[in-house]
Structure formats: C-alpha cells, structure tokens
Amino acid sequence: AWQAAKTVPQSVTETHLEQWAAGLGADIRRGHEVLSLTDDGAGVTLQVRGPQGEHTLRAAYLVGCDGGRSTVRKAAGFDFPGTAATMEMYLADIKGIELQPRMIGETLPGGMVMVGPLPGGITRIIVCERGTPPQRRETPPDWHEVADAWKRLTGDDIAHAEPLWVSAFGNATRQVTEYRRGRVILAGDSAHIHLPAGGQGMNTSIQDAVNLGWKLG
C-alpha cells in the first residue's frame, strides 16, 4: 500500500479533495486573481479579477493559500524571513521513453537523478545538477534544459521523449513570523517554503488546513 500511495498523481489527490470540499458546500472558483485586499477589522474586502472581469468579494476572514509567491502575504504585509535557494532542481513528466526506475534517487558524480513510473505510461523524472545556480523564473524551464542536464549527469539522451509537464524548484527556506494578521491568515506554501522532497510541501499544507479548519469553524 505504501508503494501504491507514492505513485498517486497530484491531479488525482486534488480531484478527490475538490470533490470533498464541494460536497461540503465550498464554492470553488477557478481562474480568479486577487488584486488587492483591505482588512477593516470587521471583515476583509477583496478586489478580484475573474473570467467576467473585476469585482469585489467580502468575507469575515481571508486565508491566503496562494503559494510561495503569495499575493495575499505581500498585500497584508507579512514578514517572510529565511534563506534564498542555493540550488535548482528540474521536474518533468514525460512519455514515449522507458527509463530504469530510481524511486529513491541515484547519486552521480555531477548530481542526482530520480525516476518514478506513473499510471498511463508516464514517467516522472527529477534532475539536480551540482553547481547550477538557481534562476528566478517566471515561466517553466524549456524541456531541452532538462534533457541536457540529464545527459550531462547520466550520459543518456532523452531529448526525444514527449514532455507533458516541466517545472523547476529550489531549496529556499522561509517562514512567516506570524500566521495571522487581523482577519488575514496564511496556510501552506504562503506561510512556509522549503525543499518539497518527500511530499513535505503537500503534507504540511494539508495539516495547516486541517488545523485551521476547526479553529475557523
């Protein structure tokens, strides 16, 4: 059961959590962006841009769960001290290629690689090359960057594989000095970031949500 749980795609986990939340009455709105917020002590007013344009939302409390670059955290003035990333790692889901599984990773002279099979003929790879300075990216890395790093580390050419999803992450470590300011609260990556290896990012964030849920309730 442990092995099976490791290969559950994040999209499946998210689908189950979304269905559960919707069944409890949550109003989930995709494609919305928070532009600004005002906490007046009695509630929080949000200016939001959605598919139908800009509009205002009002809530008793606002919980920022909007990731490591949280707009809510910045707008509410939370302090986010810590250390910047010292390395960058690539993650990619690919098809059309067979690779030897390396579920717990393999250390090589130039760095580390991991390979994990996912359902549907998809393979997830992680590449960490030593001496590669982290970049401040606004968009995902190109597939050729991942394939080139893989070849430098392993000697194998995987450039012909079909990339389904490519991403990059680092080992920056930061945590807010407080989780609540007035009626604005933070949870998940908005409140703390670190190397997400081993599912730490998802698990700590879910624990934040479970802890906060009963308190708000």
PDB file of C-alpha atoms in Angstrom:
ATOM      1  CA  ALA A   1       0.000   0.000   0.000  1.00  0.00           C
ATOM      2  CA  TRP A   2       2.903   2.330   0.735  1.00  0.00           C
ATOM      3  CA  GLN A   3       4.349   1.835  -2.737  1.00  0.00           C
ATOM      4  CA  ALA A   4       0.971   2.392  -4.401  1.00  0.00           C
ATOM      5  CA  ALA A   5       0.407   5.599  -2.457  1.00  0.00           C
ATOM      6  CA  LYS A   6       3.708   7.025  -3.648  1.00  0.00           C
ATOM      7  CA  THR A   7       2.626   6.890  -7.290  1.00  0.00           C
ATOM      8  CA  VAL A   8      -0.749   8.634  -6.955  1.00  0.00           C
ATOM      9  CA  PRO A   9      -0.544  11.711  -9.238  1.00  0.00           C
ATOM     10  CA  GLN A  10      -1.137  15.078  -7.611  1.00  0.00           C
ATOM     11  CA  SER A  11      -4.017  15.689 -10.028  1.00  0.00           C
ATOM     12  CA  VAL A  12      -5.876  12.689  -8.548  1.00  0.00           C
ATOM     13  CA  THR A  13      -5.302  13.886  -4.988  1.00  0.00           C
ATOM     14  CA  GLU A  14      -6.538  17.368  -5.925  1.00  0.00           C
ATOM     15  CA  THR A  15      -9.628  15.944  -7.624  1.00  0.00           C
ATOM     16  CA  HIS A  16     -10.627  13.973  -4.516  1.00  0.00           C
ATOM     17  CA  LEU A  17     -10.055  16.951  -2.228  1.00  0.00           C
ATOM     18  CA  GLU A  18     -12.017  19.255  -4.554  1.00  0.00           C
ATOM     19  CA  GLN A  19     -14.966  16.840  -4.714  1.00  0.00           C
ATOM     20  CA  TRP A  20     -14.929  16.517  -0.928  1.00  0.00           C
ATOM     21  CA  ALA A  21     -14.866  20.296  -0.443  1.00  0.00           C
ATOM     22  CA  ALA A  22     -17.632  20.855  -2.989  1.00  0.00           C
ATOM     23  CA  GLY A  23     -19.742  18.207  -1.247  1.00  0.00           C
ATOM     24  CA  LEU A  24     -19.415  20.209   1.970  1.00  0.00           C
ATOM     25  CA  GLY A  25     -20.679  23.334   0.211  1.00  0.00           C
ATOM     26  CA  ALA A  26     -17.452  25.090  -0.763  1.00  0.00           C
ATOM     27  CA  ASP A  27     -17.763  27.498  -3.699  1.00  0.00           C
ATOM     28  CA  ILE A  28     -14.639  26.807  -5.783  1.00  0.00           C
ATOM     29  CA  ARG A  29     -13.884  29.390  -8.473  1.00  0.00           C
ATOM     30  CA  ARG A  30     -11.053  28.754 -10.918  1.00  0.00           C
ATOM     31  CA  GLY A  31      -9.278  31.439 -12.903  1.00  0.00           C
ATOM     32  CA  HIS A  32      -9.576  34.243 -10.338  1.00  0.00           C
ATOM     33  CA  GLU A  33      -6.762  36.559  -9.287  1.00  0.00           C
ATOM     34  CA  VAL A  34      -6.606  38.672  -6.130  1.00  0.00           C
ATOM     35  CA  LEU A  35      -5.650  42.256  -6.991  1.00  0.00           C
ATOM     36  CA  SER A  36      -5.854  43.922  -3.572  1.00  0.00           C
ATOM     37  CA  LEU A  37      -7.284  43.443  -0.109  1.00  0.00           C
ATOM     38  CA  THR A  38      -8.481  45.634   2.761  1.00  0.00           C
ATOM     39  CA  ASP A  39      -8.896  44.426   6.347  1.00  0.00           C
ATOM     40  CA  ASP A  40     -11.138  46.896   8.206  1.00  0.00           C
ATOM     41  CA  GLY A  41     -11.323  44.903  11.439  1.00  0.00           C
ATOM     42  CA  ALA A  42     -14.856  43.657  10.815  1.00  0.00           C
ATOM     43  CA  GLY A  43     -14.018  41.707   7.678  1.00  0.00           C
ATOM     44  CA  VAL A  44     -11.858  41.596   4.564  1.00  0.00           C
ATOM     45  CA  THR A  45     -12.719  43.140   1.187  1.00  0.00           C
ATOM     46  CA  LEU A  46     -11.051  41.727  -1.894  1.00  0.00           C
ATOM     47  CA  GLN A  47     -10.708  43.193  -5.353  1.00  0.00           C
ATOM     48  CA  VAL A  48     -10.647  40.222  -7.725  1.00  0.00           C
ATOM     49  CA  ARG A  49     -10.180  39.726 -11.468  1.00  0.00           C
ATOM     50  CA  GLY A  50     -12.071  36.752 -12.909  1.00  0.00           C
ATOM     51  CA  PRO A  51     -13.348  35.484 -16.275  1.00  0.00           C
ATOM     52  CA  GLN A  52     -16.128  38.098 -16.198  1.00  0.00           C
ATOM     53  CA  GLY A  53     -13.822  40.965 -15.243  1.00  0.00           C
ATOM     54  CA  GLU A  54     -13.070  42.732 -11.959  1.00  0.00           C
ATOM     55  CA  HIS A  55     -15.402  42.511  -8.979  1.00  0.00           C
ATOM     56  CA  THR A  56     -15.415  42.786  -5.172  1.00  0.00           C
ATOM     57  CA  LEU A  57     -15.729  39.994  -2.612  1.00  0.00           C
ATOM     58  CA  ARG A  58     -16.356  40.354   1.125  1.00  0.00           C
ATOM     59  CA  ALA A  59     -15.563  37.752   3.791  1.00  0.00           C
ATOM     60  CA  ALA A  60     -15.272  37.519   7.577  1.00  0.00           C
ATOM     61  CA  TYR A  61     -11.762  36.064   7.202  1.00  0.00           C
ATOM     62  CA  LEU A  62      -9.310  35.659   4.330  1.00  0.00           C
ATOM     63  CA  VAL A  63      -6.982  32.658   4.205  1.00  0.00           C
ATOM     64  CA  GLY A  64      -4.070  33.061   1.810  1.00  0.00           C
ATOM     65  CA  CYS A  65      -3.204  29.643   0.346  1.00  0.00           C
ATOM     66  CA  ASP A  66      -1.752  31.072  -2.850  1.00  0.00           C
ATOM     67  CA  GLY A  67       1.731  29.593  -2.880  1.00  0.00           C
ATOM     68  CA  GLY A  68       5.307  30.566  -2.227  1.00  0.00           C
ATOM     69  CA  ARG A  69       4.931  33.874  -4.082  1.00  0.00           C
ATOM     70  CA  SER A  70       1.678  34.631  -2.242  1.00  0.00           C
ATOM     71  CA  THR A  71      -0.104  37.821  -3.299  1.00  0.00           C
ATOM     72  CA  VAL A  72      -2.114  37.739  -0.064  1.00  0.00           C
ATOM     73  CA  ARG A  73       1.016  37.522   2.093  1.00  0.00           C
ATOM     74  CA  LYS A  74       2.590  40.503   0.363  1.00  0.00           C
ATOM     75  CA  ALA A  75      -0.584  42.613   0.318  1.00  0.00           C
ATOM     76  CA  ALA A  76      -1.209  42.031   4.029  1.00  0.00           C
ATOM     77  CA  GLY A  77       2.387  42.910   4.942  1.00  0.00           C
ATOM     78  CA  PHE A  78       3.567  39.643   6.478  1.00  0.00           C
ATOM     79  CA  ASP A  79       7.316  39.295   7.110  1.00  0.00           C
ATOM     80  CA  PHE A  80       8.816  36.243   5.335  1.00  0.00           C
ATOM     81  CA  PRO A  81      12.425  35.806   6.511  1.00  0.00           C
ATOM     82  CA  GLY A  82      14.695  32.904   5.650  1.00  0.00           C
ATOM     83  CA  THR A  83      17.397  31.827   3.222  1.00  0.00           C
ATOM     84  CA  ALA A  84      17.454  32.027  -0.562  1.00  0.00           C
ATOM     85  CA  ALA A  85      17.835  28.966  -2.770  1.00  0.00           C
ATOM     86  CA  THR A  86      21.339  27.625  -3.359  1.00  0.00           C
ATOM     87  CA  MET A  87      20.389  25.052  -5.993  1.00  0.00           C
ATOM     88  CA  GLU A  88      17.746  24.345  -8.620  1.00  0.00           C
ATOM     89  CA  MET A  89      16.084  21.047  -9.445  1.00  0.00           C
ATOM     90  CA  TYR A  90      14.075  20.117 -12.550  1.00  0.00           C
ATOM     91  CA  LEU A  91      10.930  18.005 -12.510  1.00  0.00           C
ATOM     92  CA  ALA A  92       9.274  16.637 -15.643  1.00  0.00           C
ATOM     93  CA  ASP A  93       6.528  14.170 -16.542  1.00  0.00           C
ATOM     94  CA  ILE A  94       7.389  12.533 -19.857  1.00  0.00           C
ATOM     95  CA  LYS A  95       6.039   9.896 -22.260  1.00  0.00           C
ATOM     96  CA  GLY A  96       7.434   7.779 -25.083  1.00  0.00           C
ATOM     97  CA  ILE A  97      10.519   6.537 -23.270  1.00  0.00           C
ATOM     98  CA  GLU A  98      11.446   3.744 -20.871  1.00  0.00           C
ATOM     99  CA  LEU A  99      13.867   4.540 -18.063  1.00  0.00           C
ATOM    100  CA  GLN A 100      15.211   2.439 -15.231  1.00  0.00           C
ATOM    101  CA  PRO A 101      13.224   3.269 -12.066  1.00  0.00           C
ATOM    102  CA  ARG A 102      15.196   5.169  -9.463  1.00  0.00           C
ATOM    103  CA  MET A 103      12.451   5.697  -6.866  1.00  0.00           C
ATOM    104  CA  ILE A 104      14.729   6.924  -4.076  1.00  0.00           C
ATOM    105  CA  GLY A 105      17.162   8.670  -6.400  1.00  0.00           C
ATOM    106  CA  GLU A 106      20.633   7.888  -7.640  1.00  0.00           C
ATOM    107  CA  THR A 107      23.654   9.974  -6.708  1.00  0.00           C
ATOM    108  CA  LEU A 108      26.037  10.580  -9.602  1.00  0.00           C
ATOM    109  CA  PRO A 109      29.345  12.456  -9.825  1.00  0.00           C
ATOM    110  CA  GLY A 110      27.596  15.556 -11.161  1.00  0.00           C
ATOM    111  CA  GLY A 111      24.457  15.473  -9.035  1.00  0.00           C
ATOM    112  CA  MET A 112      21.349  13.331  -8.549  1.00  0.00           C
ATOM    113  CA  VAL A 113      18.517  11.908 -10.660  1.00  0.00           C
ATOM    114  CA  MET A 114      15.229  10.255  -9.750  1.00  0.00           C
ATOM    115  CA  VAL A 115      12.847   8.229 -11.930  1.00  0.00           C
ATOM    116  CA  GLY A 116       9.356   7.137 -10.923  1.00  0.00           C
ATOM    117  CA  PRO A 117       6.727   5.430 -13.103  1.00  0.00           C
ATOM    118  CA  LEU A 118       3.231   6.939 -13.058  1.00  0.00           C
ATOM    119  CA  PRO A 119      -0.019   5.498 -14.486  1.00  0.00           C
ATOM    120  CA  GLY A 120      -0.709   5.761 -18.223  1.00  0.00           C
ATOM    121  CA  GLY A 121       2.829   5.195 -19.441  1.00  0.00           C
ATOM    122  CA  ILE A 122       4.058   8.427 -17.840  1.00  0.00           C
ATOM    123  CA  THR A 123       7.463   8.682 -16.188  1.00  0.00           C
ATOM    124  CA  ARG A 124       8.348  11.388 -13.670  1.00  0.00           C
ATOM    125  CA  ILE A 125      11.982  12.466 -13.521  1.00  0.00           C
ATOM    126  CA  ILE A 126      13.823  14.813 -11.183  1.00  0.00           C
ATOM    127  CA  VAL A 127      17.241  16.193 -12.067  1.00  0.00           C
ATOM    128  CA  CYS A 128      19.560  18.003  -9.674  1.00  0.00           C
ATOM    129  CA  GLU A 129      22.900  19.129 -11.112  1.00  0.00           C
ATOM    130  CA  ARG A 130      25.591  20.357  -8.735  1.00  0.00           C
ATOM    131  CA  GLY A 131      26.975  23.824  -9.299  1.00  0.00           C
ATOM    132  CA  THR A 132      23.922  25.074 -11.170  1.00  0.00           C
ATOM    133  CA  PRO A 133      22.865  28.432  -9.720  1.00  0.00           C
ATOM    134  CA  PRO A 134      19.102  28.824  -9.176  1.00  0.00           C
ATOM    135  CA  GLN A 135      17.222  31.141 -11.506  1.00  0.00           C
ATOM    136  CA  ARG A 136      14.343  33.476 -10.745  1.00  0.00           C
ATOM    137  CA  ARG A 137      11.922  32.001 -13.264  1.00  0.00           C
ATOM    138  CA  GLU A 138       8.594  33.453 -14.335  1.00  0.00           C
ATOM    139  CA  THR A 139       7.892  30.551 -16.705  1.00  0.00           C
ATOM    140  CA  PRO A 140       8.733  26.819 -16.587  1.00  0.00           C
ATOM    141  CA  PRO A 141      12.130  25.739 -17.955  1.00  0.00           C
ATOM    142  CA  ASP A 142      12.334  24.502 -21.534  1.00  0.00           C
ATOM    143  CA  TRP A 143      12.427  20.736 -21.997  1.00  0.00           C
ATOM    144  CA  HIS A 144      15.856  20.952 -23.619  1.00  0.00           C
ATOM    145  CA  GLU A 145      17.286  22.342 -20.362  1.00  0.00           C
ATOM    146  CA  VAL A 146      16.098  19.238 -18.524  1.00  0.00           C
ATOM    147  CA  ALA A 147      17.227  16.835 -21.240  1.00  0.00           C
ATOM    148  CA  ASP A 148      20.656  18.489 -21.484  1.00  0.00           C
ATOM    149  CA  ALA A 149      21.165  18.250 -17.720  1.00  0.00           C
ATOM    150  CA  TRP A 150      20.072  14.608 -17.776  1.00  0.00           C
ATOM    151  CA  LYS A 151      22.622  13.809 -20.466  1.00  0.00           C
ATOM    152  CA  ARG A 152      25.410  15.583 -18.596  1.00  0.00           C
ATOM    153  CA  LEU A 153      24.643  13.575 -15.464  1.00  0.00           C
ATOM    154  CA  THR A 154      23.798  10.131 -16.881  1.00  0.00           C
ATOM    155  CA  GLY A 155      25.260  10.145 -20.389  1.00  0.00           C
ATOM    156  CA  ASP A 156      21.847   9.135 -21.790  1.00  0.00           C
ATOM    157  CA  ASP A 157      19.920  11.120 -24.396  1.00  0.00           C
ATOM    158  CA  ILE A 158      16.216  11.560 -23.532  1.00  0.00           C
ATOM    159  CA  ALA A 159      15.577  14.591 -25.748  1.00  0.00           C
ATOM    160  CA  HIS A 160      13.215  12.569 -27.980  1.00  0.00           C
ATOM    161  CA  ALA A 161      10.764  11.953 -25.101  1.00  0.00           C
ATOM    162  CA  GLU A 162       7.461  13.867 -25.050  1.00  0.00           C
ATOM    163  CA  PRO A 163       7.321  16.325 -22.126  1.00  0.00           C
ATOM    164  CA  LEU A 164       3.858  16.625 -20.567  1.00  0.00           C
ATOM    165  CA  TRP A 165       4.801  18.906 -17.688  1.00  0.00           C
ATOM    166  CA  VAL A 166       8.087  20.625 -16.875  1.00  0.00           C
ATOM    167  CA  SER A 167       8.842  22.555 -13.719  1.00  0.00           C
ATOM    168  CA  ALA A 168      11.717  23.740 -11.556  1.00  0.00           C
ATOM    169  CA  PHE A 169      12.070  24.213  -7.826  1.00  0.00           C
ATOM    170  CA  GLY A 170      14.772  25.132  -5.358  1.00  0.00           C
ATOM    171  CA  ASN A 171      15.716  24.736  -1.714  1.00  0.00           C
ATOM    172  CA  ALA A 172      14.828  28.206  -0.459  1.00  0.00           C
ATOM    173  CA  THR A 173      13.651  28.057   3.159  1.00  0.00           C
ATOM    174  CA  ARG A 174      11.381  30.771   4.560  1.00  0.00           C
ATOM    175  CA  GLN A 175       8.652  31.058   7.188  1.00  0.00           C
ATOM    176  CA  VAL A 176       6.391  33.939   8.151  1.00  0.00           C
ATOM    177  CA  THR A 177       6.933  35.399  11.617  1.00  0.00           C
ATOM    178  CA  GLU A 178       3.181  35.196  12.280  1.00  0.00           C
ATOM    179  CA  TYR A 179       0.419  33.169  10.653  1.00  0.00           C
ATOM    180  CA  ARG A 180      -2.329  35.719  11.331  1.00  0.00           C
ATOM    181  CA  ARG A 181      -2.559  39.479  10.987  1.00  0.00           C
ATOM    182  CA  GLY A 182      -6.017  40.713  11.953  1.00  0.00           C
ATOM    183  CA  ARG A 183      -8.506  38.848   9.780  1.00  0.00           C
ATOM    184  CA  VAL A 184      -5.924  37.658   7.247  1.00  0.00           C
ATOM    185  CA  ILE A 185      -4.453  34.181   7.823  1.00  0.00           C
ATOM    186  CA  LEU A 186      -1.853  32.205   5.864  1.00  0.00           C
ATOM    187  CA  ALA A 187      -1.543  28.466   5.258  1.00  0.00           C
ATOM    188  CA  GLY A 188       0.599  26.167   3.154  1.00  0.00           C
ATOM    189  CA  ASP A 189       3.367  27.483   0.923  1.00  0.00           C
ATOM    190  CA  SER A 190       2.138  31.037   1.543  1.00  0.00           C
ATOM    191  CA  ALA A 191       3.347  30.648   5.126  1.00  0.00           C
ATOM    192  CA  HIS A 192       6.401  28.419   4.699  1.00  0.00           C
ATOM    193  CA  ILE A 193       8.584  27.183   1.845  1.00  0.00           C
ATOM    194  CA  HIS A 194      11.311  24.552   1.800  1.00  0.00           C
ATOM    195  CA  LEU A 195      12.629  21.759  -0.391  1.00  0.00           C
ATOM    196  CA  PRO A 196       9.460  19.785  -1.188  1.00  0.00           C
ATOM    197  CA  ALA A 197      11.162  16.370  -1.487  1.00  0.00           C
ATOM    198  CA  GLY A 198       9.202  13.507   0.026  1.00  0.00           C
ATOM    199  CA  GLY A 199       5.839  15.223  -0.242  1.00  0.00           C
ATOM    200  CA  GLN A 200       6.621  17.611   2.631  1.00  0.00           C
ATOM    201  CA  GLY A 201       5.025  20.566   0.854  1.00  0.00           C
ATOM    202  CA  MET A 202       1.668  18.862   0.336  1.00  0.00           C
ATOM    203  CA  ASN A 203       1.577  17.175   3.746  1.00  0.00           C
ATOM    204  CA  THR A 204       2.467  20.257   5.806  1.00  0.00           C
ATOM    205  CA  SER A 205      -0.050  22.303   3.831  1.00  0.00           C
ATOM    206  CA  ILE A 206      -2.863  19.798   4.387  1.00  0.00           C
ATOM    207  CA  GLN A 207      -2.028  19.757   8.101  1.00  0.00           C
ATOM    208  CA  ASP A 208      -2.208  23.572   8.126  1.00  0.00           C
ATOM    209  CA  ALA A 209      -5.653  23.416   6.548  1.00  0.00           C
ATOM    210  CA  VAL A 210      -6.975  20.737   8.909  1.00  0.00           C
ATOM    211  CA  ASN A 211      -5.671  22.642  11.945  1.00  0.00           C
ATOM    212  CA  LEU A 212      -7.092  25.943  10.731  1.00  0.00           C
ATOM    213  CA  GLY A 213     -10.419  24.488   9.659  1.00  0.00           C
ATOM    214  CA  TRP A 214     -11.677  23.579  13.108  1.00  0.00           C
ATOM    215  CA  LYS A 215     -10.418  26.896  14.510  1.00  0.00           C
ATOM    216  CA  LEU A 216     -12.369  28.889  11.941  1.00  0.00           C
ATOM    217  CA  GLY A 217     -15.340  26.598  12.489  1.00  0.00           C
TER     218      GLY A 217
END
